[in-house]
Amino acid sequence: MASSFIQDHNRLFADLSAELNRDLARLSQEANGGRSILFVYPPEDEEKYIGEARRRYTDGYEFIDLREVFTEFVDSKGLDKFRRQYKNMGSEVFVSQNYTTGTFYSHLMTRLVEVAEKGVSPILVHTGVIYNMGFSNQNIMEDHNVMQFRKPLVFFYPATMRNETIYFLDKQPASKYRCVVVK
């Protein structure tokens, strides 16, 4: 598939900027009570979109690279302990219904809350890291902490569109609930 970055990036970033400048109450109303923006772009152009966003959104925003957060999570446990836990617990090392701490999801949520408490909008990038971890952007957007943010969470979402359905990494159908979609 040919890159659409050159044709689409100005429109998409103008739409994202407009959403970021909206009153949070109106954004939340449109997002079914959520406080998130799903920014959809072609997976093959991910680095271009992230690079452009880093140039455009400096003051009032903080980028959270999920590759780095995952590395921090593994490092915080130690590689050997992480391997043992993954071998014994499987995907529960990423997210669990049985406990709320010690998972990658809880580690990520702690980081998101820290950023939101600074009074800035967190921007999640390289979100493909969470593919097949047992949780999705929807879980993050519906988290009680995110639902309380005073600034919107922006979720960079490498996806393709088929008809009106958004497919994360061209594989997993996306929910549009609890967020405003910029596509």
Backbone as ProteinMPNN parsed JSONL, in Angstrom:
{"seq_chain_A": "MASSFIQDHNRLFADLSAELNRDLARLSQEANGGRSILFVYPPEDEEKYIGEARRRYTDGYEFIDLREVFTEFVDSKGLDKFRRQYKNMGSEVFVSQNYTTGTFYSHLMTRLVEVAEKGVSPILVHTGVIYNMGFSNQNIMEDHNVMQFRKPLVFFYPATMRNETIYFLDKQPASKYRCVVVK", "coords_chain_A": {"N_chain_A": [[0.843, -1.173, 0.0], [0.606, 2.178, -0.83], [2.262, 4.977, 0.669], [0.448, 7.325, 2.555], [1.12, 9.519, 3.898], [2.1, 12.085, 3.05], [-0.121, 13.202, 1.699], [-2.134, 13.134, 3.653], [-1.256, 14.036, 6.194], [-1.311, 16.804, 6.969], [-4.071, 17.394, 7.138], [-4.901, 15.496, 9.079], [-3.354, 16.242, 11.336], [-4.289, 18.842, 11.7], [-6.931, 18.267, 12.385], [-6.47, 16.805, 14.751], [-5.271, 18.791, 16.349], [-7.427, 20.558, 16.571], [-9.196, 18.976, 18.084], [-7.688, 18.713, 20.438], [-7.785, 21.292, 21.341], [-10.372, 21.664, 22.061], [-13.024, 22.191, 24.429], [-12.857, 20.281, 27.345], [-15.129, 19.141, 28.498], [-16.959, 19.057, 26.383], [-15.583, 17.392, 24.593], [-15.529, 15.07, 26.135], [-18.25, 14.535, 26.285], [-18.854, 13.861, 23.621], [-17.246, 11.63, 23.49], [-18.504, 9.636, 24.885], [-18.286, 9.958, 27.688], [-15.603, 9.522, 27.954], [-12.116, 10.55, 27.94], [-10.334, 10.7, 25.871], [-8.418, 10.647, 22.82], [-8.314, 9.027, 19.808], [-5.905, 8.661, 17.545], [-5.635, 7.945, 14.331], [-3.618, 6.408, 11.901], [-1.782, 5.233, 8.996], [-0.047, 2.148, 9.513], [2.485, 1.827, 8.257], [3.505, 4.343, 8.156], [4.177, 5.143, 10.666], [6.545, 6.147, 12.071], [6.919, 8.584, 10.777], [4.565, 10.003, 11.431], [4.776, 10.101, 14.224], [7.181, 11.516, 14.49], [6.456, 13.974, 13.301], [4.459, 14.756, 15.097], [5.942, 15.088, 17.437], [7.353, 17.349, 16.731], [5.318, 19.233, 16.492], [3.813, 19.231, 18.9], [4.744, 20.371, 21.721], [4.871, 22.139, 24.162], [2.813, 21.552, 26.917], [2.302, 18.904, 26.503], [3.204, 15.458, 26.837], [5.154, 12.916, 25.61], [4.792, 9.437, 25.663], [6.504, 6.683, 25.181], [5.686, 3.523, 24.418], [7.397, 1.393, 23.965], [9.645, 2.06, 25.445], [8.493, 2.189, 27.999], [7.765, -0.47, 28.364], [10.297, -1.677, 28.383], [11.325, -0.453, 30.714], [9.582, -1.621, 32.572], [10.27, -4.391, 32.408], [12.958, -4.168, 33.163], [12.598, -3.218, 35.777], [11.76, -5.454, 37.128], [13.753, -7.212, 36.584], [15.386, -9.188, 34.234], [15.555, -12.031, 34.457], [13.658, -12.644, 36.458], [11.362, -11.624, 35.22], [11.197, -13.366, 33.009], [10.746, -15.833, 34.341], [8.274, -15.254, 35.566], [6.688, -14.812, 33.289], [6.831, -17.323, 32.107], [5.534, -18.872, 34.055], [3.106, -17.52, 34.507], [2.127, -16.625, 32.102], [0.247, -14.54, 29.97], [-0.727, -13.099, 32.1], [1.255, -11.642, 33.284], [1.229, -9.328, 31.929], [-1.371, -8.206, 32.134], [-3.897, -8.64, 34.581], [-6.764, -10.202, 35.965], [-6.767, -11.046, 38.492], [-5.027, -9.692, 40.21], [-3.931, -6.362, 40.948], [-1.538, -5.028, 40.894], [1.93, -5.03, 39.848], [1.837, -5.812, 37.208], [2.357, -5.259, 33.655], [0.365, -3.565, 32.693], [-0.479, -2.204, 35.051], [1.882, -0.897, 35.642], [2.123, 0.786, 33.401], [-0.206, 2.345, 33.756], [0.422, 3.691, 36.112], [2.484, 5.298, 35.183], [1.072, 6.881, 33.274], [-0.7, 8.279, 34.971], [1.142, 9.748, 36.5], [2.131, 11.494, 34.525], [-0.232, 12.833, 33.748], [-0.819, 14.155, 36.125], [0.935, 16.245, 36.026], [-0.389, 18.119, 34.652], [-0.502, 18.05, 31.898], [-1.171, 16.811, 28.553], [-1.024, 13.388, 28.066], [0.635, 11.601, 25.509], [0.445, 8.675, 23.92], [2.685, 6.653, 22.23], [3.997, 4.349, 19.753], [2.274, 2.214, 20.148], [1.761, -0.325, 19.283], [3.11, -2.135, 20.794], [1.446, -3.193, 22.753], [-0.085, -5.08, 21.511], [-1.687, -8.166, 21.58], [-1.289, -8.494, 24.33], [-3.313, -8.881, 26.066], [-4.807, -6.753, 26.815], [-6.214, -3.669, 25.618], [-6.305, -0.556, 23.746], [-8.8, 0.298, 24.491], [-9.22, -0.63, 27.126], [-7.378, 0.976, 28.449], [-8.396, 3.548, 27.89], [-10.832, 3.397, 29.224], [-10.115, 3.137, 31.807], [-10.437, 3.952, 35.237], [-8.753, 5.954, 36.217], [-7.892, 7.364, 33.901], [-10.321, 8.32, 33.065], [-10.639, 10.418, 34.734], [-8.807, 12.335, 34.057], [-7.59, 15.671, 33.517], [-6.795, 16.666, 31.167], [-6.894, 15.655, 27.746], [-6.104, 12.249, 26.868], [-3.99, 11.158, 24.347], [-3.975, 8.705, 21.969], [-1.868, 7.234, 19.903], [-2.464, 5.449, 17.018], [-1.713, 2.994, 15.039], [-3.221, 1.952, 12.226], [-5.436, 0.375, 9.848], [-8.075, 1.141, 7.568], [-11.071, -0.402, 6.737], [-13.887, -0.288, 4.969], [-15.905, 1.212, 7.269], [-14.604, 0.348, 9.46], [-12.022, 0.255, 11.825], [-8.857, -1.176, 11.948], [-6.554, -2.219, 14.158], [-3.154, -2.299, 13.673], [-3.689, -3.516, 11.295], [-5.055, -5.809, 11.918], [-6.671, -6.259, 14.365], [-9.968, -5.47, 15.142], [-11.113, -2.244, 16.089], [-12.527, -0.526, 18.866], [-14.62, 2.308, 19.078], [-15.492, 3.521, 21.272], [-15.621, 5.609, 24.144], [-13.822, 7.492, 23.239], [-12.718, 10.113, 21.032], [-12.407, 9.923, 17.602], [-9.815, 10.533, 15.385], [-9.339, 10.394, 12.097]], "CA_chain_A": [[0.0, 0.0, 0.0], [1.41, 3.394, -0.94], [2.208, 5.866, 1.811], [-0.492, 8.439, 2.437], [1.559, 10.546, 4.833], [2.204, 13.41, 2.433], [-1.449, 13.726, 1.397], [-3.062, 13.172, 4.779], [-0.783, 14.474, 7.506], [-1.767, 18.149, 7.34], [-5.471, 17.301, 7.561], [-4.995, 14.763, 10.336], [-2.816, 17.04, 12.436], [-5.23, 19.952, 11.93], [-8.061, 17.693, 13.128], [-6.003, 16.493, 16.107], [-5.111, 20.061, 17.066], [-8.769, 21.053, 16.878], [-9.725, 18.175, 19.204], [-6.922, 19.043, 21.635], [-8.164, 22.633, 21.784], [-11.778, 21.669, 22.466], [-13.374, 22.128, 25.834], [-12.826, 18.888, 27.765], [-16.503, 18.668, 28.732], [-17.564, 18.731, 25.073], [-14.888, 16.213, 24.096], [-15.997, 13.95, 26.94], [-19.625, 14.238, 25.893], [-18.785, 13.148, 22.343], [-16.515, 10.38, 23.697], [-19.266, 8.785, 25.813], [-17.713, 10.099, 29.014], [-14.155, 9.328, 27.917], [-11.25, 11.728, 27.827], [-9.254, 10.229, 25.01], [-8.459, 10.858, 21.37], [-7.677, 7.962, 19.051], [-5.324, 9.269, 16.348], [-5.452, 6.81, 13.426], [-2.749, 6.648, 10.747], [-1.31, 3.962, 8.438], [1.097, 1.596, 10.251], [3.772, 1.999, 7.559], [3.946, 5.735, 8.324], [4.214, 5.437, 12.099], [7.656, 7.018, 12.477], [6.681, 9.922, 10.232], [3.527, 10.657, 12.226], [5.318, 10.381, 15.554], [8.15, 12.603, 14.326], [5.715, 15.223, 13.077], [3.785, 15.112, 16.349], [6.963, 15.591, 18.377], [7.679, 18.72, 16.312], [4.149, 20.115, 16.668], [3.244, 19.243, 20.249], [5.845, 20.472, 22.678], [4.368, 22.651, 25.438], [1.509, 21.048, 27.341], [2.175, 17.505, 26.091], [4.346, 14.595, 27.12], [5.112, 11.675, 24.851], [5.106, 8.219, 26.389], [6.834, 5.652, 24.205], [5.387, 2.246, 25.066], [8.576, 0.525, 23.898], [10.469, 2.418, 26.596], [7.779, 1.813, 29.23], [7.875, -1.925, 28.509], [11.676, -1.947, 28.797], [11.395, -0.067, 32.136], [8.85, -2.639, 33.325], [11.103, -5.596, 32.478], [14.136, -3.823, 33.965], [12.214, -3.069, 37.189], [11.658, -6.812, 37.678], [14.938, -7.982, 36.257], [15.051, -10.048, 33.1], [15.332, -13.414, 34.885], [12.359, -12.72, 37.153], [10.322, -11.443, 34.2], [11.104, -14.628, 32.25], [10.083, -16.831, 35.195], [6.861, -14.893, 35.704], [6.018, -15.038, 32.009], [6.725, -18.775, 31.929], [4.549, -19.398, 35.009], [1.828, -16.795, 34.509], [1.685, -16.303, 30.75], [-0.122, -13.143, 29.705], [-1.069, -12.374, 33.335], [2.341, -10.729, 33.6], [0.877, -8.07, 31.264], [-2.606, -7.712, 32.754], [-4.506, -9.735, 35.319], [-8.014, -9.982, 36.685], [-6.557, -11.558, 39.851], [-4.313, -8.725, 41.036], [-3.887, -5.067, 40.274], [-0.185, -4.478, 40.847], [2.968, -5.915, 39.367], [1.671, -6.126, 35.79], [2.728, -4.184, 32.747], [-0.75, -2.616, 32.663], [-0.424, -1.347, 36.241], [3.079, -0.061, 35.464], [1.753, 1.807, 32.424], [-1.185, 3.268, 34.338], [1.163, 4.551, 37.047], [3.185, 6.296, 34.365], [0.074, 7.801, 32.728], [-1.181, 9.139, 36.055], [2.234, 10.688, 36.808], [2.162, 12.515, 33.476], [-1.466, 13.632, 33.837], [-0.732, 15.008, 37.315], [1.721, 17.429, 35.669], [-1.284, 19.05, 33.973], [-0.268, 17.991, 30.459], [-1.806, 15.696, 27.855], [-0.143, 12.292, 27.696], [0.509, 11.102, 24.137], [1.004, 7.331, 23.837], [3.199, 6.306, 20.904], [4.464, 2.974, 19.578], [1.254, 1.45, 20.871], [1.757, -1.707, 18.82], [3.706, -2.943, 21.855], [0.432, -3.878, 23.567], [-0.806, -6.08, 20.723], [-1.709, -9.526, 22.147], [-0.927, -8.523, 25.743], [-4.492, -9.152, 26.876], [-5.559, -5.52, 26.998], [-6.175, -2.844, 24.41], [-6.503, 0.878, 23.98], [-10.092, 0.482, 25.146], [-9.014, -0.798, 28.565], [-6.685, 2.169, 28.928], [-9.306, 4.684, 27.803], [-11.916, 3.229, 30.185], [-9.571, 3.046, 33.16], [-11.0, 5.004, 36.093], [-7.799, 7.063, 36.311], [-7.946, 8.137, 32.654], [-11.633, 8.975, 33.019], [-10.554, 11.589, 35.608], [-7.775, 13.259, 33.58], [-8.018, 17.043, 33.218], [-6.377, 16.892, 29.776], [-7.137, 14.407, 27.016], [-5.073, 11.275, 26.527], [-3.935, 10.922, 22.91], [-3.512, 7.351, 21.712], [-1.451, 7.059, 18.509], [-3.085, 4.174, 16.676], [-1.388, 2.549, 13.681], [-4.357, 1.117, 11.821], [-5.977, 0.488, 8.504], [-9.53, 1.287, 7.51], [-11.81, -1.171, 5.743], [-15.222, 0.286, 5.122], [-15.816, 2.163, 8.379], [-13.993, -0.333, 10.595], [-10.611, 0.515, 12.07], [-8.15, -2.392, 12.34], [-5.268, -1.966, 14.798], [-2.069, -3.026, 13.012], [-4.328, -4.242, 10.188], [-5.477, -7.118, 12.436], [-7.656, -6.293, 15.427], [-10.967, -4.408, 15.039], [-11.036, -1.273, 17.182], [-13.734, 0.095, 19.394], [-14.566, 3.779, 19.041], [-16.175, 3.938, 22.496], [-14.826, 6.357, 25.128], [-12.808, 8.34, 22.623], [-13.01, 10.786, 19.771], [-11.503, 9.341, 16.617], [-9.28, 11.387, 14.318], [-8.887, 9.447, 11.067]], "C_chain_A": [[0.893, 1.244, 0.0], [1.213, 4.271, 0.295], [1.25, 7.019, 1.557], [-0.057, 9.616, 3.307], [1.53, 11.938, 4.221], [0.831, 14.011, 2.185], [-2.273, 13.989, 2.66], [-2.557, 13.874, 6.033], [-1.254, 15.874, 7.891], [-3.204, 18.134, 7.835], [-5.595, 16.614, 8.92], [-4.475, 15.579, 11.514], [-3.682, 18.269, 12.717], [-6.43, 19.452, 12.732], [-7.661, 17.36, 14.568], [-5.858, 17.766, 16.928], [-6.465, 20.643, 17.459], [-9.363, 20.286, 18.058], [-8.999, 18.522, 20.502], [-7.303, 20.409, 22.202], [-9.622, 22.739, 22.216], [-11.908, 21.687, 23.973], [-13.468, 20.646, 26.229], [-14.229, 18.326, 28.005], [-17.176, 18.277, 27.421], [-16.904, 17.501, 24.471], [-15.408, 14.975, 24.827], [-17.427, 13.552, 26.579], [-19.64, 13.438, 24.584], [-18.128, 11.777, 22.493], [-17.21, 9.47, 24.718], [-18.668, 8.79, 27.214], [-16.208, 9.94, 29.058], [-13.407, 10.64, 27.776], [-10.057, 11.422, 26.948], [-9.519, 10.55, 23.553], [-7.683, 9.714, 20.739], [-7.216, 8.566, 17.731], [-4.889, 8.147, 15.419], [-4.615, 7.217, 12.218], [-2.262, 5.302, 10.239], [-0.066, 3.446, 9.179], [2.447, 1.84, 9.574], [4.329, 3.415, 7.71], [4.118, 6.127, 9.791], [5.33, 6.41, 12.483], [7.477, 8.441, 11.953], [5.653, 10.676, 11.059], [4.04, 11.009, 13.619], [6.323, 11.525, 15.479], [7.477, 13.945, 14.137], [5.02, 15.683, 14.356], [4.781, 15.673, 17.357], [7.391, 17.011, 18.025], [6.536, 19.687, 16.65], [3.722, 20.286, 18.117], [4.359, 19.2, 21.28], [5.306, 20.913, 24.033], [2.976, 22.101, 25.725], [1.266, 19.591, 26.99], [3.399, 16.741, 26.554], [4.147, 13.271, 26.379], [5.536, 10.521, 25.746], [5.28, 7.127, 25.345], [6.654, 4.297, 24.886], [6.532, 1.242, 24.943], [9.46, 0.776, 25.111], [9.811, 2.006, 27.905], [7.871, 0.306, 29.448], [9.294, -2.307, 28.957], [11.872, -1.598, 30.273], [10.741, -1.119, 33.019], [9.695, -3.899, 33.495], [12.323, -5.325, 33.353], [13.803, -3.72, 35.454], [12.098, -4.426, 37.879], [12.984, -7.545, 37.607], [14.539, -9.003, 35.206], [14.759, -11.487, 33.539], [13.985, -13.574, 35.581], [11.213, -12.557, 36.15], [10.123, -12.735, 33.416], [10.383, -15.709, 33.06], [8.595, -16.526, 35.321], [6.105, -15.153, 34.41], [5.826, -16.533, 31.766], [5.615, -19.345, 32.821], [3.163, -18.777, 34.865], [1.298, -16.5, 33.114], [1.332, -14.833, 30.643], [-0.552, -12.382, 30.96], [0.064, -11.473, 33.805], [2.06, -9.354, 32.978], [-0.348, -7.417, 31.889], [-3.272, -8.894, 33.424], [-5.823, -9.295, 35.945], [-7.837, -10.352, 38.16], [-5.816, -10.593, 40.772], [-4.087, -7.453, 40.236], [-2.498, -4.453, 40.213], [0.779, -5.51, 40.282], [2.856, -6.303, 37.908], [2.166, -4.972, 34.933], [1.627, -3.129, 32.699], [-0.694, -1.676, 33.869], [0.781, -0.409, 36.174], [2.778, 1.099, 34.508], [0.783, 2.817, 33.025], [-0.519, 4.206, 35.353], [1.868, 5.659, 36.284], [2.217, 7.328, 33.79], [-0.424, 8.773, 33.788], [-0.113, 10.166, 36.424], [2.276, 11.822, 35.791], [0.934, 13.406, 33.576], [-1.433, 14.579, 35.032], [0.129, 16.25, 37.085], [0.856, 18.474, 34.973], [-1.073, 19.102, 32.471], [-1.034, 16.809, 29.87], [-0.779, 14.609, 27.58], [-0.426, 11.861, 26.255], [1.225, 9.752, 24.087], [1.427, 7.032, 22.411], [3.81, 4.901, 20.942], [3.556, 2.014, 20.349], [1.124, 0.015, 20.383], [2.355, -2.662, 19.839], [2.631, -3.743, 22.591], [-0.347, -4.946, 22.798], [-0.609, -7.473, 21.321], [-1.224, -9.595, 23.594], [-2.136, -8.779, 26.643], [-5.276, -7.913, 27.258], [-5.374, -4.675, 25.751], [-6.283, -1.379, 24.784], [-7.803, 1.119, 24.737], [-9.973, 0.352, 26.656], [-8.343, 0.428, 29.167], [-7.642, 3.349, 28.965], [-10.436, 4.62, 28.83], [-11.417, 3.118, 31.614], [-10.077, 4.222, 33.991], [-10.054, 6.191, 36.245], [-7.888, 7.961, 35.082], [-9.256, 8.91, 32.571], [-11.665, 10.24, 33.9], [-9.544, 12.631, 35.128], [-8.377, 14.631, 33.273], [-7.62, 17.482, 31.814], [-6.599, 15.583, 29.03], [-5.885, 13.555, 26.853], [-5.138, 11.074, 25.02], [-3.287, 9.562, 22.695], [-3.169, 7.245, 20.237], [-1.758, 5.619, 18.12], [-2.772, 3.782, 15.243], [-2.436, 1.546, 13.216], [-4.693, 1.322, 10.356], [-7.491, 0.603, 8.612], [-10.057, 0.377, 6.409], [-13.277, -0.87, 5.992], [-15.132, 1.315, 6.244], [-15.167, 1.545, 9.61], [-12.5, -0.043, 10.635], [-9.986, -0.787, 12.561], [-6.763, -2.032, 12.862], [-4.221, -2.876, 14.182], [-2.592, -3.928, 11.894], [-4.865, -5.606, 10.627], [-6.716, -7.043, 13.318], [-8.672, -5.157, 15.269], [-10.939, -3.52, 16.291], [-12.418, -0.821, 17.607], [-13.545, 1.601, 19.352], [-15.224, 4.353, 20.299], [-15.185, 4.602, 23.442], [-13.72, 7.205, 24.522], [-13.41, 9.072, 21.432], [-11.972, 10.254, 18.791], [-11.115, 10.401, 15.593], [-8.697, 10.426, 13.294], [-8.88, 10.098, 9.715]], "O_chain_A": [[1.845, 1.319, 0.777], [0.134, 4.3, 0.887], [1.244, 7.613, 0.478], [-0.788, 10.598, 3.435], [0.989, 12.868, 4.819], [0.625, 15.2, 2.43], [-3.024, 14.963, 2.72], [-3.368, 14.276, 6.868], [-1.569, 16.102, 9.059], [-3.529, 18.781, 8.831], [-6.307, 17.092, 9.803], [-5.097, 15.601, 12.576], [-3.792, 18.69, 13.868], [-6.892, 20.129, 13.65], [-8.428, 17.607, 15.498], [-6.281, 17.809, 18.083], [-6.622, 21.164, 18.563], [-9.972, 20.89, 18.941], [-9.629, 18.615, 21.556], [-7.162, 20.651, 23.401], [-10.056, 23.79, 22.686], [-11.012, 21.253, 24.697], [-14.089, 19.853, 25.521], [-14.478, 17.15, 27.737], [-17.887, 17.273, 27.361], [-17.587, 16.653, 23.897], [-15.693, 13.954, 24.202], [-17.767, 12.369, 26.572], [-20.364, 12.449, 24.466], [-18.414, 10.864, 21.718], [-16.562, 8.629, 25.341], [-18.559, 7.742, 27.851], [-15.591, 10.195, 30.092], [-13.995, 11.693, 27.528], [-8.929, 11.824, 27.232], [-10.659, 10.701, 23.114], [-6.532, 9.463, 21.095], [-8.038, 8.94, 16.893], [-3.894, 7.472, 15.68], [-4.873, 8.245, 11.592], [-2.318, 4.316, 10.974], [0.86, 4.213, 9.443], [3.451, 2.038, 10.259], [5.501, 3.654, 7.42], [4.195, 7.312, 10.114], [5.068, 7.404, 13.16], [7.852, 9.4, 12.628], [5.84, 11.854, 11.36], [3.765, 12.095, 14.13], [6.307, 12.415, 16.33], [7.878, 14.94, 14.74], [4.999, 16.876, 14.657], [4.476, 16.64, 18.055], [7.75, 17.791, 18.907], [6.777, 20.827, 17.047], [3.311, 21.375, 18.517], [4.845, 18.133, 21.656], [5.292, 20.114, 24.97], [2.079, 22.176, 24.886], [0.154, 19.089, 27.156], [4.493, 17.296, 26.654], [3.117, 12.609, 26.509], [6.512, 10.618, 26.489], [4.317, 6.702, 24.707], [7.384, 3.964, 25.82], [6.62, 0.32, 25.754], [9.963, -0.161, 25.732], [10.485, 1.528, 28.818], [8.035, -0.15, 30.58], [9.46, -3.17, 29.819], [12.511, -2.352, 31.007], [11.264, -1.47, 34.076], [9.82, -4.417, 34.605], [12.685, -6.152, 34.19], [14.619, -4.087, 36.299], [12.316, -4.529, 39.086], [13.299, -8.384, 38.451], [13.471, -9.608, 35.291], [13.812, -12.099, 33.044], [13.258, -14.532, 35.32], [10.213, -13.271, 36.224], [8.986, -13.149, 33.187], [9.519, -16.413, 32.537], [7.757, -17.42, 35.2], [4.986, -15.666, 34.442], [4.78, -16.957, 31.275], [4.847, -20.203, 32.386], [2.156, -19.451, 35.083], [0.125, -16.157, 32.964], [2.044, -13.979, 31.171], [-0.727, -11.164, 30.913], [-0.158, -10.612, 34.657], [2.584, -8.341, 33.44], [-0.355, -6.213, 32.142], [-3.229, -10.014, 32.916], [-5.966, -8.158, 36.394], [-8.679, -10.001, 38.987], [-5.963, -10.671, 41.991], [-4.056, -7.472, 39.005], [-2.306, -3.443, 39.535], [0.483, -6.704, 40.241], [3.695, -7.053, 37.408], [2.367, -3.858, 35.416], [1.915, -1.933, 32.667], [-0.849, -0.465, 33.709], [0.701, 0.742, 36.604], [3.135, 2.247, 34.776], [0.939, 4.021, 32.82], [-0.869, 5.384, 35.433], [1.847, 6.82, 36.695], [2.508, 8.524, 33.813], [-0.552, 9.968, 33.521], [-0.433, 11.335, 36.64], [2.438, 12.985, 36.163], [1.058, 14.628, 33.494], [-1.963, 15.688, 34.957], [0.061, 17.202, 37.862], [1.311, 19.591, 34.728], [-1.425, 20.093, 31.832], [-1.486, 15.922, 30.595], [0.234, 14.869, 26.93], [-1.581, 11.77, 25.839], [2.449, 9.684, 24.195], [0.623, 7.143, 21.485], [4.097, 4.351, 22.005], [4.011, 1.14, 21.087], [0.438, -0.787, 21.017], [2.133, -3.871, 19.761], [2.892, -4.87, 23.011], [-1.182, -5.64, 23.379], [0.524, -7.899, 21.541], [-0.79, -10.657, 24.041], [-1.987, -8.882, 27.861], [-6.293, -8.003, 27.946], [-4.491, -4.933, 24.933], [-6.344, -1.011, 25.957], [-7.891, 2.049, 25.539], [-10.563, 1.142, 27.392], [-8.696, 0.865, 30.262], [-7.698, 4.073, 29.96], [-10.943, 5.655, 29.262], [-12.22, 3.015, 32.542], [-10.139, 5.352, 33.506], [-10.512, 7.324, 36.387], [-7.952, 9.183, 35.208], [-9.289, 10.03, 32.06], [-12.604, 11.032, 33.819], [-9.433, 13.7, 35.728], [-9.52, 14.737, 32.828], [-8.05, 18.53, 31.332], [-6.5, 14.51, 29.626], [-4.772, 14.062, 26.718], [-6.216, 10.847, 24.47], [-2.186, 9.302, 23.182], [-4.068, 7.172, 19.399], [-1.358, 4.682, 18.811], [-3.483, 4.187, 14.322], [-2.528, 0.436, 13.741], [-4.291, 2.299, 9.726], [-8.097, 0.214, 9.611], [-9.55, 0.386, 5.287], [-13.827, -1.151, 7.057], [-14.316, 2.231, 6.147], [-15.175, 2.146, 10.685], [-11.812, -0.09, 9.616], [-10.509, -1.429, 13.472], [-5.9, -1.594, 12.101], [-4.386, -4.096, 14.172], [-2.006, -4.968, 11.592], [-5.104, -6.471, 9.784], [-7.713, -7.707, 13.034], [-8.28, -3.99, 15.261], [-10.762, -4.008, 17.407], [-13.348, -0.749, 16.803], [-12.443, 2.105, 19.564], [-15.48, 5.555, 20.368], [-14.028, 4.187, 23.522], [-12.781, 7.593, 25.218], [-14.459, 8.7, 20.906], [-10.791, 10.152, 19.124], [-11.969, 11.074, 15.015], [-7.711, 9.737, 13.555], [-8.529, 9.459, 8.724]]}, "name": "protein", "num_of_chains": 1, "seq": "MASSFIQDHNRLFADLSAELNRDLARLSQEANGGRSILFVYPPEDEEKYIGEARRRYTDGYEFIDLREVFTEFVDSKGLDKFRRQYKNMGSEVFVSQNYTTGTFYSHLMTRLVEVAEKGVSPILVHTGVIYNMGFSNQNIMEDHNVMQFRKPLVFFYPATMRNETIYFLDKQPASKYRCVVVK"}
